[in-house]
Amino acid sequence: MGRSPFNGRLWEGFGPDPYLHGVASFLTVKSAQDEGVVTCSKHYLAYEQETYRKPFHVDDVALFPPNPISSDLDDKTAHELYIWPFAEAVRAGSGTVMCSYNEINATHACASDPALNTLLKKELGFQGAVVSDWGGTWDTQNSALFGLDVSMPGTGFAGRYGNFFGAELVALVENGTIPEKRLDDMVLRTLAPILELQNVKTWPRPTFNQSDLTVPTNNVRRDHYKIIRQIAQEAITLVKNDRTGGRGLPLAAPADMASLAVIGQDAGPAPFGMTACGSGGNNCLAGGNNGTVTMAGGSGFAYPPYTIDPLAAINAYVAADGPDINQHLENYNLTAAALQASVSEAAIVFLSAFASEGYDRANLTTYPNGDALVQAVAAVNKNTIVVLHVPGAVIVEDWIDHPNVTAVLVAHLPGQESGSSLVPVLWGEVSPSGKLPYTFAKSVSDWPPNGIVFDAVPAPQANFTEKLLLDYKWFDAKNITPRFEFGLGLSYTTFSFGKLSLQKSFKADSTSVQPTAEPFVKLASDSGKSMYDVLYTASVSIKNTGKVAGAEVAQLYVSFPAAEDQPPRVLRGFDKLSLKPGQQGTATFELTRKDVSVWDVSAQKWRVPKGSFTISVGASSRDLRSEVVHAFA
């Protein structure tokens, strides 16, 4: 989910908001399985740090505590935050769910009866298999009885990762400790997704072990570059743009520019090749310059077939009639960087940060030497533009208010089409339309304390005392002004919002591939049977009031009645409209029963609270343009 911005695997998820995360989980699972690929939704549950995850059974207690980190959280927080995205994955039909390395309230996640049997399999109605993370099994008997169906990697690696299941499982079934019907259940849950999807598609021959260049490969990419480029481009987020005196973005046409500086190691190619450092540290930032950062590290890393770095794309774009490109692809020689910037009409500084599975981020700075590099360039160039390739939030306070830093683009981790996705945005062929899926703070201390636990104790514990207040909800509840708020994303054009409308419009759930069994308290005269029945539809008109085409992502936020223990506002919808100058469209949001419910711990059911709700719509979590007050119960 992203409880802490320091989380090394934050980049693998969809952001710290459960609604946003849930929508992305649903669409990812459904689209993959529609193509005949069984999905594995992970990591269940509350896996929020790499430090002390202890996946392997290594007896060196000087380096590892005897138990992994325990994520200690209450029932309400679990339901309304951490289970929410998994509920969406389940109702999308996910074939498997992976249990995580951590403990949940002092019980191993892969042997937690409440988490696996009660919540996942009974309450959510999950019918697929629960598979352990690699080495996440700690025993056979409890894990099998309490919900684990597949242990990975079994007895591999000489049992170093846990010599569980296998022969031990057979023996426990034979002596009656584990009922035979439980074994049948494990087999059924494992085979059912495969049998369900086996006739969906005829698959091409797969390539095994992409990192071994001696293994024959099968090129199945076709025109995948198009969607890769589109995703990267639509994710680019403009968070600052000062157009005073013709500065900022978009840049002038290449024929109208005499010179442009391209600064920073993140702008260029990998001097030692993209695979030089392996998947664990693929950008080599710890050891030196390995060029532009396109993705982060760990098991989620994939070797790209090629990479179009920003400098290559810029050179290709301006080649016919463009400006001189004054490049400096190194971050420590500030004198040389400043020299190139001082003789250029504009300067683009590329900064990066890195994250990876296996460890949490040590800081939230751009490196190496990123802050000093921007300051050196901005001191001599009045149109300094910064592009960030980052796995999450970074601190930008050392330079963000510098009068010569005119524009900032957060390009995130764009993948192999990095440069080709960026160039049309720089020159205004495409207006940026991305929105931040997390908050940029002004200081590390602005986030909740104790996000990553480093206590070297036998049984480390992470107490989720912030409860529901993740990311923007924490900033809102504590009246902390962020640097860039959740949902922020500027454009080269402007948009006006009309008056928000809310209409009762019951529609039975028709989207769930696998209906969940989530319990809820029915409303009066309620004939619905699902948490995902649509109760109301909200809509708002949006007009492009600027001079260029653009896209706006309208966001719907819900504030619950004051009597409920809830954050000030929560995201409950978003709709993207592409509009030409002067064109008007309507953004529409369907509010389901779950969208306006809270988890009632006493009743152990979802409940629509009585009282007044405030429904707001706007361009970000802090730029709300219209609202409606309404009572749903």
CSV table of C-alpha atoms in Angstrom, one decimal, residues 464-616:
chain,number,residue,atom,x,y,z
A,464,PHE,CA,0.1,0.9,12.7
A,465,THR,CA,-0.9,3.6,15.1
A,466,GLU,CA,-1.8,6.0,12.2
A,467,LYS,CA,-4.6,3.6,11.4
A,468,LEU,CA,-6.5,5.0,8.4
A,469,LEU,CA,-4.4,8.1,7.9
A,470,LEU,CA,-2.1,7.0,5.0
A,471,ASP,CA,-0.5,9.6,2.8
A,472,TYR,CA,-2.8,12.5,2.0
A,473,LYS,CA,-5.3,11.5,4.7
A,474,TRP,CA,-2.5,12.0,7.3
A,475,PHE,CA,-1.6,15.5,5.9
A,476,ASP,CA,-5.3,16.5,5.8
A,477,ALA,CA,-6.0,15.3,9.3
A,478,LYS,CA,-2.9,16.9,10.8
A,479,ASN,CA,-3.3,20.1,8.8
A,480,ILE,CA,0.2,19.7,7.2
A,481,THR,CA,0.8,21.5,4.0
A,482,PRO,CA,2.5,19.2,1.5
A,483,ARG,CA,4.8,20.3,-1.2
A,484,PHE,CA,2.7,18.6,-3.9
A,485,GLU,CA,-0.6,17.0,-2.9
A,486,PHE,CA,-2.0,13.7,-3.8
A,487,GLY,CA,-3.8,13.9,-7.2
A,488,LEU,CA,-2.0,17.0,-8.3
A,489,GLY,CA,-1.2,17.3,-12.0
A,490,LEU,CA,-1.0,20.5,-14.1
A,491,SER,CA,-1.6,21.0,-17.8
A,492,TYR,CA,-0.7,23.3,-20.6
A,493,THR,CA,-4.3,24.3,-20.8
A,494,THR,CA,-7.0,25.2,-18.2
A,495,PHE,CA,-10.2,23.5,-17.2
A,496,SER,CA,-13.4,24.8,-15.5
A,497,PHE,CA,-15.7,22.6,-13.4
A,498,GLY,CA,-19.5,23.0,-13.3
A,499,LYS,CA,-21.8,22.1,-10.5
A,500,LEU,CA,-21.6,18.6,-9.1
A,501,SER,CA,-24.8,16.5,-9.4
A,502,LEU,CA,-25.8,13.5,-7.4
A,503,GLN,CA,-28.6,11.1,-8.5
A,504,LYS,CA,-29.9,8.0,-6.9
A,505,SER,CA,-29.5,5.2,-9.5
A,506,PHE,CA,-29.4,1.7,-8.2
A,507,LYS,CA,-27.7,-0.8,-10.4
A,508,ALA,CA,-27.0,-4.4,-9.3
A,509,ASP,CA,-23.3,-5.4,-9.5
A,510,SER,CA,-22.5,-6.7,-12.9
A,511,THR,CA,-18.7,-6.2,-12.9
A,512,SER,CA,-17.6,-8.9,-10.5
A,513,VAL,CA,-16.1,-12.0,-12.2
A,514,GLN,CA,-16.1,-13.7,-8.8
A,515,PRO,CA,-18.7,-12.2,-6.4
A,516,THR,CA,-17.4,-11.7,-2.9
A,517,ALA,CA,-19.2,-12.7,0.3
A,518,GLU,CA,-18.5,-9.4,2.2
A,519,PRO,CA,-21.2,-8.9,4.8
A,520,PHE,CA,-23.2,-5.6,5.0
A,521,VAL,CA,-26.1,-4.0,6.8
A,522,LYS,CA,-28.9,-3.4,4.3
A,523,LEU,CA,-30.5,0.0,3.9
A,524,ALA,CA,-34.3,0.4,4.1
A,525,SER,CA,-36.0,-1.0,1.1
A,526,ASP,CA,-32.7,-2.3,-0.1
A,527,SER,CA,-32.9,-5.2,-2.6
A,528,GLY,CA,-29.2,-5.3,-3.3
A,529,LYS,CA,-27.1,-8.3,-2.7
A,530,SER,CA,-23.5,-7.0,-3.2
A,531,MET,CA,-21.1,-4.5,-1.7
A,532,TYR,CA,-20.5,-3.5,-5.3
A,533,ASP,CA,-24.1,-2.5,-6.2
A,534,VAL,CA,-24.2,1.0,-7.5
A,535,LEU,CA,-26.3,3.2,-5.3
A,536,TYR,CA,-25.8,6.7,-6.7
A,537,THR,CA,-24.2,8.4,-9.7
A,538,ALA,CA,-22.3,11.7,-9.5
A,539,SER,CA,-21.5,13.8,-12.5
A,540,VAL,CA,-19.9,17.2,-13.3
A,541,SER,CA,-19.4,19.1,-16.5
A,542,ILE,CA,-15.8,20.1,-17.4
A,543,LYS,CA,-14.7,22.6,-20.0
A,544,ASN,CA,-11.4,23.2,-21.6
A,545,THR,CA,-11.0,26.9,-21.2
A,546,GLY,CA,-7.5,27.1,-22.6
A,547,LYS,CA,-5.9,27.3,-26.0
A,548,VAL,CA,-4.6,23.8,-26.5
A,549,ALA,CA,-6.0,20.3,-26.3
A,550,GLY,CA,-5.6,18.5,-23.0
A,551,ALA,CA,-7.0,15.9,-20.6
A,552,GLU,CA,-8.2,16.4,-17.1
A,553,VAL,CA,-8.6,13.7,-14.5
A,554,ALA,CA,-11.6,14.7,-12.3
A,555,GLN,CA,-11.5,13.3,-8.8
A,556,LEU,CA,-14.4,12.5,-6.5
A,557,TYR,CA,-13.8,12.6,-2.7
A,558,VAL,CA,-16.2,11.6,0.1
A,559,SER,CA,-16.2,13.0,3.6
A,560,PHE,CA,-18.1,10.8,6.0
A,561,PRO,CA,-20.5,12.0,8.8
A,562,ALA,CA,-18.6,13.7,11.6
A,563,ALA,CA,-19.6,11.0,14.1
A,564,GLU,CA,-17.6,8.4,12.2
A,565,ASP,CA,-13.9,7.8,12.9
A,566,GLN,CA,-12.8,8.6,9.3
A,567,PRO,CA,-10.2,10.8,7.5
A,568,PRO,CA,-11.3,14.2,6.4
A,569,ARG,CA,-11.8,12.9,2.9
A,570,VAL,CA,-11.2,9.8,0.8
A,571,LEU,CA,-11.0,9.2,-2.9
A,572,ARG,CA,-14.0,7.4,-4.3
A,573,GLY,CA,-13.8,8.0,-8.0
A,574,PHE,CA,-11.9,9.5,-11.0
A,575,ASP,CA,-12.7,10.0,-14.6
A,576,LYS,CA,-10.4,11.3,-17.4
A,577,LEU,CA,-11.7,13.5,-20.1
A,578,SER,CA,-9.8,14.5,-23.3
A,579,LEU,CA,-11.0,17.9,-24.5
A,580,LYS,CA,-10.2,20.3,-27.3
A,581,PRO,CA,-10.1,24.0,-26.7
A,582,GLY,CA,-13.6,25.2,-25.9
A,583,GLN,CA,-15.0,21.6,-25.7
A,584,GLN,CA,-17.1,20.5,-22.8
A,585,GLY,CA,-17.6,17.0,-21.4
A,586,THR,CA,-19.2,15.2,-18.5
A,587,ALA,CA,-17.2,13.3,-15.8
A,588,THR,CA,-19.2,10.5,-14.3
A,589,PHE,CA,-18.7,8.6,-11.1
A,590,GLU,CA,-20.6,5.5,-9.8
A,591,LEU,CA,-20.8,5.3,-6.0
A,592,THR,CA,-21.1,1.7,-4.8
A,593,ARG,CA,-22.4,0.6,-1.5
A,594,LYS,CA,-18.8,0.0,-0.4
A,595,ASP,CA,-17.8,3.5,-1.4
A,596,VAL,CA,-20.1,5.0,1.3
A,597,SER,CA,-19.7,2.3,3.9
A,598,VAL,CA,-17.5,1.9,7.0
A,599,TRP,CA,-16.4,-1.4,8.6
A,600,ASP,CA,-18.5,-1.8,11.8
A,601,VAL,CA,-16.2,-3.8,14.1
A,602,SER,CA,-18.9,-4.7,16.6
A,603,ALA,CA,-21.3,-6.0,13.9
A,604,GLN,CA,-18.5,-7.4,11.8
A,605,LYS,CA,-20.3,-5.9,8.8
A,606,TRP,CA,-20.0,-3.0,6.4
A,607,ARG,CA,-22.5,-0.3,7.3
A,608,VAL,CA,-23.6,2.9,5.5
A,609,PRO,CA,-23.5,5.6,8.3
A,610,LYS,CA,-26.4,7.8,9.1
A,611,GLY,CA,-25.8,11.5,8.8
A,612,SER,CA,-24.6,14.0,6.2
A,613,PHE,CA,-21.9,13.1,3.7
A,614,THR,CA,-20.0,15.7,1.7
A,615,ILE,CA,-19.2,14.7,-1.8
A,616,SER,CA,-16.6,16.8,-3.5
